[in-house]
N, CA, C and O of each residue as an XYZ file, in Angstrom:
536
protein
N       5.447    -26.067    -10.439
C       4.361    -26.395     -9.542
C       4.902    -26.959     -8.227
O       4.345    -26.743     -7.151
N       6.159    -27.787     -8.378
C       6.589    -28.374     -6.805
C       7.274    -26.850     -6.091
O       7.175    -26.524     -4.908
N       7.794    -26.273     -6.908
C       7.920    -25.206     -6.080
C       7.245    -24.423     -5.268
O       7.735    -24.181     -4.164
N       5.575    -23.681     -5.759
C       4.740    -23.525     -5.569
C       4.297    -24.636     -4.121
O       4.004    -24.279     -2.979
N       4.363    -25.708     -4.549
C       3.583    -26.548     -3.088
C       4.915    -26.253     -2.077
O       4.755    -26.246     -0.857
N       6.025    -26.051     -2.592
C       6.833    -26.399     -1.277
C       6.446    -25.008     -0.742
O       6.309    -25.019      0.481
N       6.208    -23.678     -1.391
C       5.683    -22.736     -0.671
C       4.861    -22.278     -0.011
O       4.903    -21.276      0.702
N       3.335    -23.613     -0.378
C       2.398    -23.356      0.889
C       2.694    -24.203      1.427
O       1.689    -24.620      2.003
N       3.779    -24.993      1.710
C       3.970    -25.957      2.966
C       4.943    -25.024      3.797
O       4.349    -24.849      4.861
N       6.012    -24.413      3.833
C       6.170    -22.870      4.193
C       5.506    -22.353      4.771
O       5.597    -22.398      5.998
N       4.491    -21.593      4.107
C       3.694    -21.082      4.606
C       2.873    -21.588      5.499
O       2.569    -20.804      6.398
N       2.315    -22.866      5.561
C       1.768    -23.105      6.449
C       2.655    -23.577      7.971
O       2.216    -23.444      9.114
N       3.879    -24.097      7.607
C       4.806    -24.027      8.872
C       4.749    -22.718      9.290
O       4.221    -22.613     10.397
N       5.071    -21.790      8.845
C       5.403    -20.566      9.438
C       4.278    -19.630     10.031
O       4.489    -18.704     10.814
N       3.032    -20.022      9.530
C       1.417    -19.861     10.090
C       1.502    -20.731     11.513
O       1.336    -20.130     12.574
N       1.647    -21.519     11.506
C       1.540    -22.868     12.470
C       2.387    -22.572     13.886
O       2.041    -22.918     15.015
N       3.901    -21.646     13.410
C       4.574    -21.670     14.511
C       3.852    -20.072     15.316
O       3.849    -19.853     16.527
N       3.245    -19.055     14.128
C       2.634    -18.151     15.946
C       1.323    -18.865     16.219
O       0.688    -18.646     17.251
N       0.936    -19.690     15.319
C       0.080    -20.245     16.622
C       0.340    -20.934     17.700
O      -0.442    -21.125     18.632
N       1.823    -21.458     17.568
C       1.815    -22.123     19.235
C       2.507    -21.114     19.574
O       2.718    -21.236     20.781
N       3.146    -19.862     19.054
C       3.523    -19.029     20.016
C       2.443    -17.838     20.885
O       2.639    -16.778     21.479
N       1.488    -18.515     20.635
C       0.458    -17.710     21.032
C       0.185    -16.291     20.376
O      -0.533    -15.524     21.016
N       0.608    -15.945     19.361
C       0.423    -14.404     18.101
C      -0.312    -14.341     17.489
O      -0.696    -13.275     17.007
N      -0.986    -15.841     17.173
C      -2.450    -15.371     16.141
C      -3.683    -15.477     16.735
O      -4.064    -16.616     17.006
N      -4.636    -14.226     17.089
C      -5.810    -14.538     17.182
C      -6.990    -15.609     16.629
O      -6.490    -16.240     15.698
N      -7.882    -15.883     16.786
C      -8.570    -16.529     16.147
C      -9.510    -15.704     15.760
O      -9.963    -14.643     16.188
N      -9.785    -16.612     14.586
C     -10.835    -15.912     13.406
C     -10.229    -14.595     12.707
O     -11.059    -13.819     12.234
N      -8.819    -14.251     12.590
C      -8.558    -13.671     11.235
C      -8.537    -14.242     10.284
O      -8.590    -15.467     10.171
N      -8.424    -13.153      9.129
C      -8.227    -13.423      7.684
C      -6.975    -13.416      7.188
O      -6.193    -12.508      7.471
N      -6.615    -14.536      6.311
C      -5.005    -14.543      5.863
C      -5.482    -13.932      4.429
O      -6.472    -14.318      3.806
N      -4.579    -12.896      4.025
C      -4.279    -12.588      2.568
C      -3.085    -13.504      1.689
O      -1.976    -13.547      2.223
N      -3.150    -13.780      1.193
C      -2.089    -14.237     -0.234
C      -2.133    -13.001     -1.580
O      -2.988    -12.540     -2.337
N      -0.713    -12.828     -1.333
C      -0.488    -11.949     -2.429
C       0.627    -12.487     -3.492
O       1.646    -12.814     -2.885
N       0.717    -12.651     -4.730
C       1.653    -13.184     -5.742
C       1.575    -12.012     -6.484
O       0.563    -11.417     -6.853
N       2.724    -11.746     -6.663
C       3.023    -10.662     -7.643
C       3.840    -11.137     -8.481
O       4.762    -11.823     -8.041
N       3.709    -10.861    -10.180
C       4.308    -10.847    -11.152
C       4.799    -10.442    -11.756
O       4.310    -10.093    -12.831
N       6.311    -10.196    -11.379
C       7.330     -9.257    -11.428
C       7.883     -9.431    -12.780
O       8.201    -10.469    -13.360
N       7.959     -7.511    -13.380
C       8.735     -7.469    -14.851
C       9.993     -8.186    -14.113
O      10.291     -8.337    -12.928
N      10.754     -8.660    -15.665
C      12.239     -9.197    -16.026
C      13.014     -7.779    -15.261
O      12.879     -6.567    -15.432
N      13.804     -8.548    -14.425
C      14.864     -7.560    -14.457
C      14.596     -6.754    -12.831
O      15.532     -6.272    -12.192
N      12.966     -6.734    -12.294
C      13.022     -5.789    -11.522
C      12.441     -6.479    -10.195
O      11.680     -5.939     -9.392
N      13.077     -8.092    -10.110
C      13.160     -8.384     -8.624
C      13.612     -7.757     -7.253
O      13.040     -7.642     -6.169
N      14.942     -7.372     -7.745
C      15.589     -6.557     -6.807
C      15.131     -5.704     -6.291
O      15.154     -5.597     -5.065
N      14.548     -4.800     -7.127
C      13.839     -3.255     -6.785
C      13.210     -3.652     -5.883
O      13.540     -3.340     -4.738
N      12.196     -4.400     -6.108
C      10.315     -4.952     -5.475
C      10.691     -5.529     -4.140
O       9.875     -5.628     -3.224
N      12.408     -6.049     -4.018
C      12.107     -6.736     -2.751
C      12.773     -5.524     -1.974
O      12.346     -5.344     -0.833
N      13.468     -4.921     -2.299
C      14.517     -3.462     -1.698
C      13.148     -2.878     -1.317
O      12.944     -2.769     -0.108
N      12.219     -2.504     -2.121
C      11.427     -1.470     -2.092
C      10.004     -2.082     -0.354
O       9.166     -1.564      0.384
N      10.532     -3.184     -0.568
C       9.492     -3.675      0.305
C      10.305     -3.846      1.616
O       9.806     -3.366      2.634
N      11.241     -4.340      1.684
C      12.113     -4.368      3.057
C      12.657     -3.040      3.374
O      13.134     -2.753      4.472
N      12.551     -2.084      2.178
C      13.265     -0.636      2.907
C      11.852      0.371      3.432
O      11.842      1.275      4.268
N      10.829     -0.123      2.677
C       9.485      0.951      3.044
C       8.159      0.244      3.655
O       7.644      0.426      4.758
N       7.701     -0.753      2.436
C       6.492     -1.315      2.046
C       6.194     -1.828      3.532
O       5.449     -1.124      4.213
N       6.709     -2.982      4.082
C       6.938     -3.382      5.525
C       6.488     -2.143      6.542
O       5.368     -2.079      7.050
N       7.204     -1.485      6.685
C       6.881     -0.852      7.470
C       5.900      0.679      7.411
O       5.800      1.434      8.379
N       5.299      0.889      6.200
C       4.188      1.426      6.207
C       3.210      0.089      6.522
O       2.303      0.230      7.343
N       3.311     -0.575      6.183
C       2.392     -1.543      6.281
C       1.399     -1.714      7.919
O       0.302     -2.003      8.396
N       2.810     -1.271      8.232
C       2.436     -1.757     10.344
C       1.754     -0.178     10.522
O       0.707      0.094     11.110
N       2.484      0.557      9.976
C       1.673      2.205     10.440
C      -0.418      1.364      9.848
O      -1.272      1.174     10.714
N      -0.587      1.168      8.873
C      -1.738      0.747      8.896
C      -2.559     -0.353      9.518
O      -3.761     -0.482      9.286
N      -1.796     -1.226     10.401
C      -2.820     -2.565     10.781
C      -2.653     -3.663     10.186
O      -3.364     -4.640     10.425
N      -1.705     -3.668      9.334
C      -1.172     -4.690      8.268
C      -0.080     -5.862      8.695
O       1.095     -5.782      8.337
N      -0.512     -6.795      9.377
C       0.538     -7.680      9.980
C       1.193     -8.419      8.779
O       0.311     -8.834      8.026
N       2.226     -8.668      8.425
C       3.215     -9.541      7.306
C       3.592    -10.674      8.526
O       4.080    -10.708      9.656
N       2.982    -11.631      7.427
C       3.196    -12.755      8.380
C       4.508    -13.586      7.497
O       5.085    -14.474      8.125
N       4.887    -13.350      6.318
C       6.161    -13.406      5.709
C       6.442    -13.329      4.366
O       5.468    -13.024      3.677
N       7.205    -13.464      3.936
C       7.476    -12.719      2.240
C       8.817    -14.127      1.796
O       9.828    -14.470      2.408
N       8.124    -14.701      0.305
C       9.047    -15.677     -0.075
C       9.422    -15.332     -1.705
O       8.639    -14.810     -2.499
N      10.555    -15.675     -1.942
C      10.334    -15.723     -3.345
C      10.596    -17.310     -3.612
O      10.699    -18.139     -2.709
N      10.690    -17.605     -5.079
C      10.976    -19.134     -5.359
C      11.941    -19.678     -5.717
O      12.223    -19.545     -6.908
N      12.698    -20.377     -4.991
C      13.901    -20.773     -5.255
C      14.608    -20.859     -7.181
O      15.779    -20.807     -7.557
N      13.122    -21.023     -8.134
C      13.732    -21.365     -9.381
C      13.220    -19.476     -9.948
O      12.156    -19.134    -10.463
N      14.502    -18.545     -9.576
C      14.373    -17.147     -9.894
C      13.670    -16.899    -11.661
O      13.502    -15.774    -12.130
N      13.453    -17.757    -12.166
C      12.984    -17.637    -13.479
C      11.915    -17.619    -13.078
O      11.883    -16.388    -13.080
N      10.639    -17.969    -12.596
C       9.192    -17.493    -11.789
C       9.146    -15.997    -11.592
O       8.045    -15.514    -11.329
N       9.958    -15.374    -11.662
C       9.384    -14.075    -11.323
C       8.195    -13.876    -10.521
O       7.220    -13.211    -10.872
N       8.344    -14.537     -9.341
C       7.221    -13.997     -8.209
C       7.603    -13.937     -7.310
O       8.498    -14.613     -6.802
N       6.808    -12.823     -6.758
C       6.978    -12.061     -5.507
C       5.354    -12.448     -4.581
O       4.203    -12.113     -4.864
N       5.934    -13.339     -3.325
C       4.830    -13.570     -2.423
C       4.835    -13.579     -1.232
O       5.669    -14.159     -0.537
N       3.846    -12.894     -0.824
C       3.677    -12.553      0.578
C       2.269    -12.952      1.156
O       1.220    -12.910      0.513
N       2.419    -13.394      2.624
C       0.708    -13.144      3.257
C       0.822    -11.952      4.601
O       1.742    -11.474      5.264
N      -0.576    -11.816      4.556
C      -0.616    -10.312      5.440
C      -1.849    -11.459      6.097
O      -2.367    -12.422      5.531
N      -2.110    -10.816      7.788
C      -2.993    -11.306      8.674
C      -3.377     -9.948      9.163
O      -2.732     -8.992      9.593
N      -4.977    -10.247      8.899
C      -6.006     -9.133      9.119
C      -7.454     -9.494      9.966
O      -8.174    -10.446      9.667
N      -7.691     -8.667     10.931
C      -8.776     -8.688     12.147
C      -9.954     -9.362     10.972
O     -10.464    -10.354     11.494
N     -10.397     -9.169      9.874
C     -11.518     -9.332      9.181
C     -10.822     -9.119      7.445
O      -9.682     -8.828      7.081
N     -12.134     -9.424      6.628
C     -12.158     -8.806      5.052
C     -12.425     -7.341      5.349
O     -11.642     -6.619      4.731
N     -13.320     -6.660      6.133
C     -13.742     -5.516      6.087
C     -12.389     -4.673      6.625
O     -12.060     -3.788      5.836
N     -11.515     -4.789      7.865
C     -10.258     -4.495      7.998
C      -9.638     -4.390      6.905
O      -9.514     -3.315      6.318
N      -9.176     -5.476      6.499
C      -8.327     -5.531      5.332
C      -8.592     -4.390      3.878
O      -7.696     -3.830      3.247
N      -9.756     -4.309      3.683
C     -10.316     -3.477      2.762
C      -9.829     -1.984      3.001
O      -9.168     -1.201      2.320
N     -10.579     -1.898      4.560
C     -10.411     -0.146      5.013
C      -8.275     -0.423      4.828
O      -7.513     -0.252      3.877
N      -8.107     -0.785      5.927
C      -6.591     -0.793      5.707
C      -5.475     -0.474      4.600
O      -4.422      0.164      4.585
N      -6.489     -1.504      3.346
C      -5.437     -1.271      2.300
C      -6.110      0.186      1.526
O      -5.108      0.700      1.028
N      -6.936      0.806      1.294
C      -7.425      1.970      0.961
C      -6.447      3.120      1.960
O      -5.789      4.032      1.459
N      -6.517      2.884      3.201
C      -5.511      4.116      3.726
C      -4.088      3.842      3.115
O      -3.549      4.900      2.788
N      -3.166      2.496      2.815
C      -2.330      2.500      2.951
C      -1.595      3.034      1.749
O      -0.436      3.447      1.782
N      -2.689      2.973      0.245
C      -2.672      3.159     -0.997
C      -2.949      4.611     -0.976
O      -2.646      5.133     -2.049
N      -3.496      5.548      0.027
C      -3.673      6.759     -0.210
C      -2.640      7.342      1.396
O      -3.136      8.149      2.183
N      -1.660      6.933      1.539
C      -0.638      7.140      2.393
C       0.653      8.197      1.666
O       1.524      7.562      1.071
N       0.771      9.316      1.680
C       1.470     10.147      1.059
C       2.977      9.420      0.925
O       3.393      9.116     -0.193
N       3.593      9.219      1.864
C       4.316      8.370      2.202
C       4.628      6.801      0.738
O       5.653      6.707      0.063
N       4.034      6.329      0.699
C       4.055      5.026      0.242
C       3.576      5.672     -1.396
O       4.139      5.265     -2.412
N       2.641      6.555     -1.425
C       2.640      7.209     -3.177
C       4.149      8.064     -3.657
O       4.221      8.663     -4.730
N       5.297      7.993     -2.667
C       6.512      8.685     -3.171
C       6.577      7.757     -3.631
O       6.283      7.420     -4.778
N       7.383      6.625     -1.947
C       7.974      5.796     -2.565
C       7.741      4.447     -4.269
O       8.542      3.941     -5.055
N       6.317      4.389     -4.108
C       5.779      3.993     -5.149
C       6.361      4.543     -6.815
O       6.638      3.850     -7.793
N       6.390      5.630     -6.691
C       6.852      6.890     -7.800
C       8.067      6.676     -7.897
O       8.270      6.065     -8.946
N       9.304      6.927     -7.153
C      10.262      6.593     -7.114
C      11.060      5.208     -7.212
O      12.272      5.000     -7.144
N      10.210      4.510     -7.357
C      10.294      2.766     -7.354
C      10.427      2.406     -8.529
O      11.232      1.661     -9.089
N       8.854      3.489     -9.150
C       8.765      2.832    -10.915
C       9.081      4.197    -12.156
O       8.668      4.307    -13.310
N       9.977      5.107    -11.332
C      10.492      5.930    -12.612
C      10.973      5.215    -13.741
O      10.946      5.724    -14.861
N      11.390      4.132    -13.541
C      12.375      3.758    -14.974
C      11.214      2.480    -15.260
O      11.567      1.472    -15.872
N       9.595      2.667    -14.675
C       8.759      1.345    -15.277
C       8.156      0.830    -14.337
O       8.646      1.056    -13.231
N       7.100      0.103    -14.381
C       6.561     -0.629    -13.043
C       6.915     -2.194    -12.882
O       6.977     -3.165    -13.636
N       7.115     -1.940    -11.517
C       8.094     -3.492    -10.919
C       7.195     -4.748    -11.422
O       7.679     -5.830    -11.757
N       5.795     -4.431    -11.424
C       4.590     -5.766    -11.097
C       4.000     -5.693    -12.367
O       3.667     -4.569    -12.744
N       3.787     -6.702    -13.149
C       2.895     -7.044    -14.208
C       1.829     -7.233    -14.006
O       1.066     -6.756    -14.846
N       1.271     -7.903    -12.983
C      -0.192     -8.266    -12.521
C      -0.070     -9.106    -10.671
O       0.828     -9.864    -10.306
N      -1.172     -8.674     -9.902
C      -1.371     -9.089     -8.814
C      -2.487    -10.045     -8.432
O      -3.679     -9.754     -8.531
N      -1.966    -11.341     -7.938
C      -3.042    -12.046     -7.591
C      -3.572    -12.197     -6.006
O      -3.204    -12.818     -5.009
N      -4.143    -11.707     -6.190
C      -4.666    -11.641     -4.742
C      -6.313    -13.079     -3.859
O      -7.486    -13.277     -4.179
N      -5.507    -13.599     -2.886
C      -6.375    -14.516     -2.178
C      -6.931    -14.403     -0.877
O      -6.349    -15.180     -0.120
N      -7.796    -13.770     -0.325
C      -8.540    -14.180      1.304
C      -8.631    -15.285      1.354
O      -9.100    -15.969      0.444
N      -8.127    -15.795      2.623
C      -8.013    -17.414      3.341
C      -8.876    -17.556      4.717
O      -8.695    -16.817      5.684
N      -9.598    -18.344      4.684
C      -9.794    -18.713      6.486
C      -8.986    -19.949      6.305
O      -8.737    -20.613      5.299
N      -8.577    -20.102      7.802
C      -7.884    -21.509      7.951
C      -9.130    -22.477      8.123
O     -10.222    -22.005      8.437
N      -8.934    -23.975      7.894
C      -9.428    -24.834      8.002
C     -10.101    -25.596      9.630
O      -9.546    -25.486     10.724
N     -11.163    -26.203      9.404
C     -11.169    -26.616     10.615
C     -10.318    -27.684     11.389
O     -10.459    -28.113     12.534
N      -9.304    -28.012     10.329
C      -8.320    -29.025     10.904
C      -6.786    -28.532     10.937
O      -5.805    -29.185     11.295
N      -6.854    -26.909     10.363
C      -5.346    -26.360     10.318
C      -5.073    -26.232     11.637
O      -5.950    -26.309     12.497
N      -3.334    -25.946     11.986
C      -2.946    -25.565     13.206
C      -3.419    -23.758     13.532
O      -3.098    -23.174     14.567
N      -3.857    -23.411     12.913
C      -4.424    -21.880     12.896
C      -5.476    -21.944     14.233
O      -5.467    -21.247     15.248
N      -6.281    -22.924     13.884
C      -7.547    -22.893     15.328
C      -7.250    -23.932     16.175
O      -7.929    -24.119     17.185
């Protein structure tokens, strides 16, 4: 669990710094994604995401605002947040990006020998009225 908090304190530094760099609009939506990675297939999930996932991501509208794992590698999680114009963006977005010919190879080719993710938890965020976000 302290791991976990030190990661939305992370996260929220690293939210915090494009807002004073002037990069985040106001009134998007932050996604939280935790993925629960089989034994064994960290490597793949993060290869597979820094060699493809990333950058289909931007072909769709999909800003990665950053990707952590947890220092105690026995967690097996894989987490990322994405920043999106709206929920309704985010929705259309991830529907093209999941039916992207492109990203259904690499997907295929990722999990020939099994699938990387056991289960996905997925969170929409607004920032607070007292976060550095607004």
């Amino acid at each position: 669990m302290k791991t976990f908090l030190s990661f939305l304190c992370g996260a929220g530094v690293m939210l915090g710094f494009g807002v004073l760099s002037g990069s985040t609009p106001e009134h998007h939506v932050y996604e939280l994604r935790l993925y629960h990675v089989h034994e064994g297939k960290m490597d793949a999930l993060k290869a597979r995401f820094g060699d493809h996932t990333d950058a289909i991501f931007k072909r769709h509208n999909m800003k990665s605002v950053g990707y952590w794992v947890p220092e105690d590698a026995a967690q097996n999680l894989f987490v990322y947040i994405l920043e999106h114009p709206s929920r309704q963006e985010a929705e259309k977005n991830w529907a093209a990006f999941q039916a992207d010919p492109e990203w259904k190879k690499v997907k295929a080719d990722s999990e020939a020998q099994g699938p990387l993710v056991d289960h996905i938890d997925r969170y929409f965020m607004d920032p607070t009225s007292y976060s550095a976000l607004n």
